[in-house]
Amino acid sequence: GFLWRLLPLCPHDRLSTVGVAYGRTLKARNADFSVDKVLRKAELELSNLQLAWVLQGVTAVASLDQFETLMETCKSLAQLGDPEVRFTALRGVRTLICRLENCDSHQPPIQNLVSDTLNMVLVAWENPPSRKLASSVAVLFKNLVELMLKLEDATARTFHDLVDRLLTLPRNQKGRYLALEILLPISGAKRLLLDNDDLLQDLVDGIGNIGHNTGAMADLWAKLLHQLL
């Protein structure tokens, strides 16, 4: 159609509009459209960035049973070197996560998608090439936590295990502290510090040694103190 032919000609700052319009048009023409067919065609005919924006448009309208296919493509694009492609792929994942908040938690794909998203977040946080991408990862993680809170099988243990997993990340990884700050209202400052003896010393040492993690460490430290005092 017209929108498909427009994609290769479209300036980068207009791709988001065309991608979303394409998804809506696709849904309006055929509510049961095949995501797999659309993505295969896009992979053959479009650049990675154009594909990522088509993916963003399709994630907003696709049916739940096709979410796993969409997630596989998002994961592939999020591993590429182009920051804009990675950013757009993560936006697609965020769209999926936000839509899942309104779904039945017993639907089989949800648990797999939650696990896949968490893995993507932790990998993307390791060395984000731009502040824009780093910010998008933080927003995605917040959305993921909100979804996890709504799942019927989510327990305090679920988030305790998540905190433990975050604490296994390298101490020089900024995402470690950003994620812990997001989880702090759930885990609580006392529980976090009592269960993790080294965290307090990590923060003190990190704040004293000025580096790229200092701001994230200082923010977490301030919020810990605010809860404790």
PDB file of C-alpha atoms in Angstrom:
ATOM      1  CA  GLY A   1       0.000   0.000   0.000  1.00  0.00           C
ATOM      2  CA  PHE A   2       0.866   3.682  -0.049  1.00  0.00           C
ATOM      3  CA  LEU A   3       2.286   3.753   3.495  1.00  0.00           C
ATOM      4  CA  TRP A   4       4.562   0.796   2.800  1.00  0.00           C
ATOM      5  CA  ARG A   5       5.972   2.468  -0.306  1.00  0.00           C
ATOM      6  CA  LEU A   6       6.429   5.664   1.684  1.00  0.00           C
ATOM      7  CA  LEU A   7       8.611   4.074   4.369  1.00  0.00           C
ATOM      8  CA  PRO A   8      11.885   3.883   2.361  1.00  0.00           C
ATOM      9  CA  LEU A   9      11.424   7.514   1.273  1.00  0.00           C
ATOM     10  CA  CYS A  10      10.493   8.880   4.664  1.00  0.00           C
ATOM     11  CA  PRO A  11      12.926  11.102   6.672  1.00  0.00           C
ATOM     12  CA  HIS A  12      14.012   9.530   9.955  1.00  0.00           C
ATOM     13  CA  ASP A  13      12.060  12.029  12.034  1.00  0.00           C
ATOM     14  CA  ARG A  14       8.815  10.994  10.289  1.00  0.00           C
ATOM     15  CA  LEU A  15       9.243   7.226  10.489  1.00  0.00           C
ATOM     16  CA  SER A  16       7.409   7.001  13.816  1.00  0.00           C
ATOM     17  CA  THR A  17       4.288   8.596  12.340  1.00  0.00           C
ATOM     18  CA  VAL A  18       4.314   6.406   9.252  1.00  0.00           C
ATOM     19  CA  GLY A  19       5.039   3.238  11.261  1.00  0.00           C
ATOM     20  CA  VAL A  20       2.112   3.826  13.633  1.00  0.00           C
ATOM     21  CA  ALA A  21      -0.206   4.740  10.745  1.00  0.00           C
ATOM     22  CA  TYR A  22       0.811   1.565   8.932  1.00  0.00           C
ATOM     23  CA  GLY A  23      -0.052  -0.575  11.960  1.00  0.00           C
ATOM     24  CA  ARG A  24      -3.476   1.026  12.327  1.00  0.00           C
ATOM     25  CA  THR A  25      -4.203   0.664   8.627  1.00  0.00           C
ATOM     26  CA  LEU A  26      -3.156  -2.980   8.723  1.00  0.00           C
ATOM     27  CA  LYS A  27      -5.499  -3.651  11.633  1.00  0.00           C
ATOM     28  CA  ALA A  28      -8.386  -1.817   9.994  1.00  0.00           C
ATOM     29  CA  ARG A  29      -8.044  -3.802   6.779  1.00  0.00           C
ATOM     30  CA  ASN A  30      -7.613  -7.194   8.400  1.00  0.00           C
ATOM     31  CA  ALA A  31      -7.967  -7.705  12.149  1.00  0.00           C
ATOM     32  CA  ASP A  32      -6.394 -11.177  11.844  1.00  0.00           C
ATOM     33  CA  PHE A  33      -3.340 -10.131   9.861  1.00  0.00           C
ATOM     34  CA  SER A  34      -0.206 -12.299  10.100  1.00  0.00           C
ATOM     35  CA  VAL A  35       2.589 -10.612  12.041  1.00  0.00           C
ATOM     36  CA  ASP A  36       5.074 -13.170  10.761  1.00  0.00           C
ATOM     37  CA  LYS A  37       4.225 -12.369   7.139  1.00  0.00           C
ATOM     38  CA  VAL A  38       4.525  -8.616   7.718  1.00  0.00           C
ATOM     39  CA  LEU A  39       7.880  -8.930   9.474  1.00  0.00           C
ATOM     40  CA  ARG A  40       9.338 -11.252   6.851  1.00  0.00           C
ATOM     41  CA  LYS A  41       8.425  -8.757   4.140  1.00  0.00           C
ATOM     42  CA  ALA A  42       9.853  -5.873   6.167  1.00  0.00           C
ATOM     43  CA  GLU A  43      13.146  -7.710   6.746  1.00  0.00           C
ATOM     44  CA  LEU A  44      13.531  -8.187   2.991  1.00  0.00           C
ATOM     45  CA  GLU A  45      12.503  -4.732   1.807  1.00  0.00           C
ATOM     46  CA  LEU A  46      13.296  -2.229   4.586  1.00  0.00           C
ATOM     47  CA  SER A  47      16.304  -0.991   6.541  1.00  0.00           C
ATOM     48  CA  ASN A  48      16.653  -2.011  10.180  1.00  0.00           C
ATOM     49  CA  LEU A  49      15.396   1.373  11.378  1.00  0.00           C
ATOM     50  CA  GLN A  50      12.383   1.262   9.053  1.00  0.00           C
ATOM     51  CA  LEU A  51      11.694  -2.294  10.216  1.00  0.00           C
ATOM     52  CA  ALA A  52      11.899  -1.163  13.845  1.00  0.00           C
ATOM     53  CA  TRP A  53       9.264   1.510  13.289  1.00  0.00           C
ATOM     54  CA  VAL A  54       6.988  -0.910  11.439  1.00  0.00           C
ATOM     55  CA  LEU A  55       7.431  -3.202  14.415  1.00  0.00           C
ATOM     56  CA  GLN A  56       6.455  -0.363  16.761  1.00  0.00           C
ATOM     57  CA  GLY A  57       3.268   0.225  14.791  1.00  0.00           C
ATOM     58  CA  VAL A  58       2.385  -3.461  14.659  1.00  0.00           C
ATOM     59  CA  THR A  59       2.958  -4.070  18.390  1.00  0.00           C
ATOM     60  CA  ALA A  60       0.243  -1.524  19.141  1.00  0.00           C
ATOM     61  CA  VAL A  61      -2.430  -3.495  17.280  1.00  0.00           C
ATOM     62  CA  ALA A  62      -1.376  -7.160  17.090  1.00  0.00           C
ATOM     63  CA  SER A  63      -3.291  -9.876  18.934  1.00  0.00           C
ATOM     64  CA  LEU A  64      -1.880 -11.455  22.099  1.00  0.00           C
ATOM     65  CA  ASP A  65      -1.135 -14.772  20.419  1.00  0.00           C
ATOM     66  CA  GLN A  66       1.372 -13.007  18.158  1.00  0.00           C
ATOM     67  CA  PHE A  67       3.294 -11.215  20.918  1.00  0.00           C
ATOM     68  CA  GLU A  68       6.024 -13.849  21.119  1.00  0.00           C
ATOM     69  CA  THR A  69       6.829 -13.419  17.423  1.00  0.00           C
ATOM     70  CA  LEU A  70       7.035  -9.662  17.907  1.00  0.00           C
ATOM     71  CA  MET A  71       9.264 -10.072  20.947  1.00  0.00           C
ATOM     72  CA  GLU A  72      11.733 -12.230  19.027  1.00  0.00           C
ATOM     73  CA  THR A  73      12.145  -9.486  16.422  1.00  0.00           C
ATOM     74  CA  CYS A  74      12.451  -6.829  19.134  1.00  0.00           C
ATOM     75  CA  LYS A  75      15.206  -8.855  20.805  1.00  0.00           C
ATOM     76  CA  SER A  76      17.112  -9.192  17.537  1.00  0.00           C
ATOM     77  CA  LEU A  77      16.935  -5.470  16.778  1.00  0.00           C
ATOM     78  CA  ALA A  78      17.835  -4.493  20.341  1.00  0.00           C
ATOM     79  CA  GLN A  79      21.158  -6.295  19.950  1.00  0.00           C
ATOM     80  CA  LEU A  80      22.257  -4.262  16.934  1.00  0.00           C
ATOM     81  CA  GLY A  81      24.820  -1.486  17.142  1.00  0.00           C
ATOM     82  CA  ASP A  82      22.657   1.367  15.826  1.00  0.00           C
ATOM     83  CA  PRO A  83      21.374   3.320  18.888  1.00  0.00           C
ATOM     84  CA  GLU A  84      18.228   4.496  17.061  1.00  0.00           C
ATOM     85  CA  VAL A  85      17.317   0.947  16.056  1.00  0.00           C
ATOM     86  CA  ARG A  86      17.877  -0.273  19.610  1.00  0.00           C
ATOM     87  CA  PHE A  87      15.857   2.625  21.039  1.00  0.00           C
ATOM     88  CA  THR A  88      12.929   1.928  18.716  1.00  0.00           C
ATOM     89  CA  ALA A  89      13.042  -1.816  19.416  1.00  0.00           C
ATOM     90  CA  LEU A  90      12.849  -1.120  23.162  1.00  0.00           C
ATOM     91  CA  ARG A  91       9.884   1.159  22.539  1.00  0.00           C
ATOM     92  CA  GLY A  92       8.216  -1.773  20.821  1.00  0.00           C
ATOM     93  CA  VAL A  93       8.850  -3.942  23.870  1.00  0.00           C
ATOM     94  CA  ARG A  94       7.436  -1.235  26.108  1.00  0.00           C
ATOM     95  CA  THR A  95       4.279  -1.168  24.010  1.00  0.00           C
ATOM     96  CA  LEU A  96       3.924  -4.942  24.441  1.00  0.00           C
ATOM     97  CA  ILE A  97       4.450  -4.697  28.205  1.00  0.00           C
ATOM     98  CA  CYS A  98       1.897  -1.887  28.590  1.00  0.00           C
ATOM     99  CA  ARG A  99      -0.674  -3.866  26.610  1.00  0.00           C
ATOM    100  CA  LEU A 100      -0.028  -6.960  28.709  1.00  0.00           C
ATOM    101  CA  GLU A 101      -1.058  -5.057  31.844  1.00  0.00           C
ATOM    102  CA  ASN A 102      -4.662  -5.439  30.690  1.00  0.00           C
ATOM    103  CA  CYS A 103      -4.372  -9.172  29.903  1.00  0.00           C
ATOM    104  CA  ASP A 104      -5.223 -12.262  31.941  1.00  0.00           C
ATOM    105  CA  SER A 105      -2.086 -13.222  33.864  1.00  0.00           C
ATOM    106  CA  HIS A 106      -2.773 -16.885  33.136  1.00  0.00           C
ATOM    107  CA  GLN A 107      -2.169 -16.395  29.434  1.00  0.00           C
ATOM    108  CA  PRO A 108       0.973 -18.519  28.754  1.00  0.00           C
ATOM    109  CA  PRO A 109       2.994 -15.926  26.793  1.00  0.00           C
ATOM    110  CA  ILE A 110       3.027 -13.367  29.594  1.00  0.00           C
ATOM    111  CA  GLN A 111       5.521 -15.108  31.868  1.00  0.00           C
ATOM    112  CA  ASN A 112       7.882 -15.732  28.958  1.00  0.00           C
ATOM    113  CA  LEU A 113       7.626 -12.117  27.828  1.00  0.00           C
ATOM    114  CA  VAL A 114       8.314 -10.825  31.335  1.00  0.00           C
ATOM    115  CA  SER A 115      11.446 -12.979  31.536  1.00  0.00           C
ATOM    116  CA  ASP A 116      12.605 -11.949  28.045  1.00  0.00           C
ATOM    117  CA  THR A 117      12.047  -8.277  28.815  1.00  0.00           C
ATOM    118  CA  LEU A 118      14.018  -8.462  32.052  1.00  0.00           C
ATOM    119  CA  ASN A 119      16.931 -10.053  30.196  1.00  0.00           C
ATOM    120  CA  MET A 120      16.794  -7.329  27.533  1.00  0.00           C
ATOM    121  CA  VAL A 121      16.753  -4.587  30.162  1.00  0.00           C
ATOM    122  CA  LEU A 122      19.775  -5.941  31.998  1.00  0.00           C
ATOM    123  CA  VAL A 123      21.768  -6.350  28.788  1.00  0.00           C
ATOM    124  CA  ALA A 124      20.786  -2.914  27.436  1.00  0.00           C
ATOM    125  CA  TRP A 125      21.775  -1.250  30.711  1.00  0.00           C
ATOM    126  CA  GLU A 126      25.335  -2.569  30.554  1.00  0.00           C
ATOM    127  CA  ASN A 127      26.774   0.011  28.160  1.00  0.00           C
ATOM    128  CA  PRO A 128      24.060   2.206  26.621  1.00  0.00           C
ATOM    129  CA  PRO A 129      25.578   4.342  23.838  1.00  0.00           C
ATOM    130  CA  SER A 130      23.392   7.360  24.626  1.00  0.00           C
ATOM    131  CA  ARG A 131      21.389   8.969  27.432  1.00  0.00           C
ATOM    132  CA  LYS A 132      18.283   8.599  25.299  1.00  0.00           C
ATOM    133  CA  LEU A 133      18.685   4.829  25.209  1.00  0.00           C
ATOM    134  CA  ALA A 134      19.564   4.630  28.908  1.00  0.00           C
ATOM    135  CA  SER A 135      16.432   6.613  29.781  1.00  0.00           C
ATOM    136  CA  SER A 136      14.264   4.357  27.621  1.00  0.00           C
ATOM    137  CA  VAL A 137      15.622   1.292  29.451  1.00  0.00           C
ATOM    138  CA  ALA A 138      14.718   2.814  32.824  1.00  0.00           C
ATOM    139  CA  VAL A 139      11.162   3.557  31.654  1.00  0.00           C
ATOM    140  CA  LEU A 140      10.811   0.031  30.278  1.00  0.00           C
ATOM    141  CA  PHE A 141      11.980  -1.444  33.574  1.00  0.00           C
ATOM    142  CA  LYS A 142       9.382   0.638  35.463  1.00  0.00           C
ATOM    143  CA  ASN A 143       6.657  -0.634  33.145  1.00  0.00           C
ATOM    144  CA  LEU A 144       7.884  -4.190  33.646  1.00  0.00           C
ATOM    145  CA  VAL A 145       7.762  -3.846  37.436  1.00  0.00           C
ATOM    146  CA  GLU A 146       4.219  -2.449  37.202  1.00  0.00           C
ATOM    147  CA  LEU A 147       3.189  -5.456  35.123  1.00  0.00           C
ATOM    148  CA  MET A 148       4.835  -7.872  37.551  1.00  0.00           C
ATOM    149  CA  LEU A 149       2.903  -6.289  40.438  1.00  0.00           C
ATOM    150  CA  LYS A 150      -0.364  -7.041  38.636  1.00  0.00           C
ATOM    151  CA  LEU A 151       0.378 -10.696  37.973  1.00  0.00           C
ATOM    152  CA  GLU A 152      -1.572 -12.952  40.307  1.00  0.00           C
ATOM    153  CA  ASP A 153       1.427 -15.132  41.118  1.00  0.00           C
ATOM    154  CA  ALA A 154       3.678 -12.187  42.012  1.00  0.00           C
ATOM    155  CA  THR A 155       4.830 -12.347  45.632  1.00  0.00           C
ATOM    156  CA  ALA A 156       7.317 -10.578  47.872  1.00  0.00           C
ATOM    157  CA  ARG A 157       9.677 -13.433  47.018  1.00  0.00           C
ATOM    158  CA  THR A 158       9.393 -12.562  43.322  1.00  0.00           C
ATOM    159  CA  PHE A 159      10.847  -9.111  43.933  1.00  0.00           C
ATOM    160  CA  HIS A 160      13.327 -10.363  46.516  1.00  0.00           C
ATOM    161  CA  ASP A 161      14.732 -12.709  43.872  1.00  0.00           C
ATOM    162  CA  LEU A 162      14.825  -9.835  41.378  1.00  0.00           C
ATOM    163  CA  VAL A 163      16.830  -7.696  43.806  1.00  0.00           C
ATOM    164  CA  ASP A 164      19.228 -10.602  44.343  1.00  0.00           C
ATOM    165  CA  ARG A 165      19.677 -10.905  40.598  1.00  0.00           C
ATOM    166  CA  LEU A 166      20.410  -7.199  40.258  1.00  0.00           C
ATOM    167  CA  LEU A 167      23.015  -7.388  42.999  1.00  0.00           C
ATOM    168  CA  THR A 168      24.907 -10.029  41.037  1.00  0.00           C
ATOM    169  CA  LEU A 169      25.532  -7.459  38.296  1.00  0.00           C
ATOM    170  CA  PRO A 170      28.980  -5.819  38.215  1.00  0.00           C
ATOM    171  CA  ARG A 171      29.373  -3.036  40.781  1.00  0.00           C
ATOM    172  CA  ASN A 172      30.427  -0.604  38.077  1.00  0.00           C
ATOM    173  CA  GLN A 173      27.195  -1.105  36.117  1.00  0.00           C
ATOM    174  CA  LYS A 174      24.978   1.944  36.368  1.00  0.00           C
ATOM    175  CA  GLY A 175      21.799  -0.003  35.651  1.00  0.00           C
ATOM    176  CA  ARG A 176      22.326  -1.967  38.861  1.00  0.00           C
ATOM    177  CA  TYR A 177      21.643   1.139  40.938  1.00  0.00           C
ATOM    178  CA  LEU A 178      18.927   2.593  38.713  1.00  0.00           C
ATOM    179  CA  ALA A 179      16.971  -0.656  38.903  1.00  0.00           C
ATOM    180  CA  LEU A 180      17.404  -0.947  42.679  1.00  0.00           C
ATOM    181  CA  GLU A 181      16.098   2.603  43.045  1.00  0.00           C
ATOM    182  CA  ILE A 182      12.986   1.689  41.036  1.00  0.00           C
ATOM    183  CA  LEU A 183      12.435  -1.404  43.223  1.00  0.00           C
ATOM    184  CA  LEU A 184      13.063   0.417  46.503  1.00  0.00           C
ATOM    185  CA  PRO A 185       9.380   1.293  47.187  1.00  0.00           C
ATOM    186  CA  ILE A 186       8.587  -2.422  46.897  1.00  0.00           C
ATOM    187  CA  SER A 187      11.574  -4.002  48.629  1.00  0.00           C
ATOM    188  CA  GLY A 188      11.959  -1.360  51.335  1.00  0.00           C
ATOM    189  CA  ALA A 189      15.214   0.184  52.547  1.00  0.00           C
ATOM    190  CA  LYS A 190      15.570  -1.930  55.696  1.00  0.00           C
ATOM    191  CA  ARG A 191      15.060  -5.205  53.880  1.00  0.00           C
ATOM    192  CA  LEU A 192      17.402  -4.183  51.081  1.00  0.00           C
ATOM    193  CA  LEU A 193      20.245  -3.258  53.438  1.00  0.00           C
ATOM    194  CA  LEU A 194      19.746  -6.102  55.916  1.00  0.00           C
ATOM    195  CA  ASP A 195      19.804  -8.732  53.192  1.00  0.00           C
ATOM    196  CA  ASN A 196      22.733  -7.208  51.327  1.00  0.00           C
ATOM    197  CA  ASP A 197      25.584  -6.288  53.628  1.00  0.00           C
ATOM    198  CA  ASP A 198      27.902  -5.060  50.888  1.00  0.00           C
ATOM    199  CA  LEU A 199      25.469  -2.638  49.259  1.00  0.00           C
ATOM    200  CA  LEU A 200      25.979   0.187  51.748  1.00  0.00           C
ATOM    201  CA  GLN A 201      29.760   0.007  51.382  1.00  0.00           C
ATOM    202  CA  ASP A 202      29.405  -0.128  47.577  1.00  0.00           C
ATOM    203  CA  LEU A 203      27.419   3.103  47.647  1.00  0.00           C
ATOM    204  CA  VAL A 204      29.802   4.880  50.021  1.00  0.00           C
ATOM    205  CA  ASP A 205      32.821   3.852  47.944  1.00  0.00           C
ATOM    206  CA  GLY A 206      31.117   4.728  44.666  1.00  0.00           C
ATOM    207  CA  ILE A 207      29.975   8.174  45.756  1.00  0.00           C
ATOM    208  CA  GLY A 208      33.481   8.926  47.027  1.00  0.00           C
ATOM    209  CA  ASN A 209      35.079   7.947  43.715  1.00  0.00           C
ATOM    210  CA  ILE A 210      33.634  10.293  41.116  1.00  0.00           C
ATOM    211  CA  GLY A 211      32.666   8.372  37.996  1.00  0.00           C
ATOM    212  CA  HIS A 212      29.830   7.746  35.580  1.00  0.00           C
ATOM    213  CA  ASN A 213      27.893   5.820  38.257  1.00  0.00           C
ATOM    214  CA  THR A 214      28.176   8.462  40.978  1.00  0.00           C
ATOM    215  CA  GLY A 215      24.853  10.148  40.223  1.00  0.00           C
ATOM    216  CA  ALA A 216      22.890   6.885  40.194  1.00  0.00           C
ATOM    217  CA  MET A 217      24.555   5.754  43.422  1.00  0.00           C
ATOM    218  CA  ALA A 218      23.905   9.090  45.135  1.00  0.00           C
ATOM    219  CA  ASP A 219      20.225   9.005  44.125  1.00  0.00           C
ATOM    220  CA  LEU A 220      19.805   5.495  45.538  1.00  0.00           C
ATOM    221  CA  TRP A 221      21.656   6.500  48.714  1.00  0.00           C
ATOM    222  CA  ALA A 222      19.428   9.540  49.197  1.00  0.00           C
ATOM    223  CA  LYS A 223      16.238   7.506  48.806  1.00  0.00           C
ATOM    224  CA  LEU A 224      17.497   4.826  51.182  1.00  0.00           C
ATOM    225  CA  LEU A 225      18.160   7.505  53.821  1.00  0.00           C
ATOM    226  CA  HIS A 226      14.763   9.102  53.191  1.00  0.00           C
ATOM    227  CA  GLN A 227      13.019   5.809  53.934  1.00  0.00           C
ATOM    228  CA  LEU A 228      15.123   5.079  56.996  1.00  0.00           C
ATOM    229  CA  LEU A 229      14.853   8.508  58.651  1.00  0.00           C
TER     230      LEU A 229
END
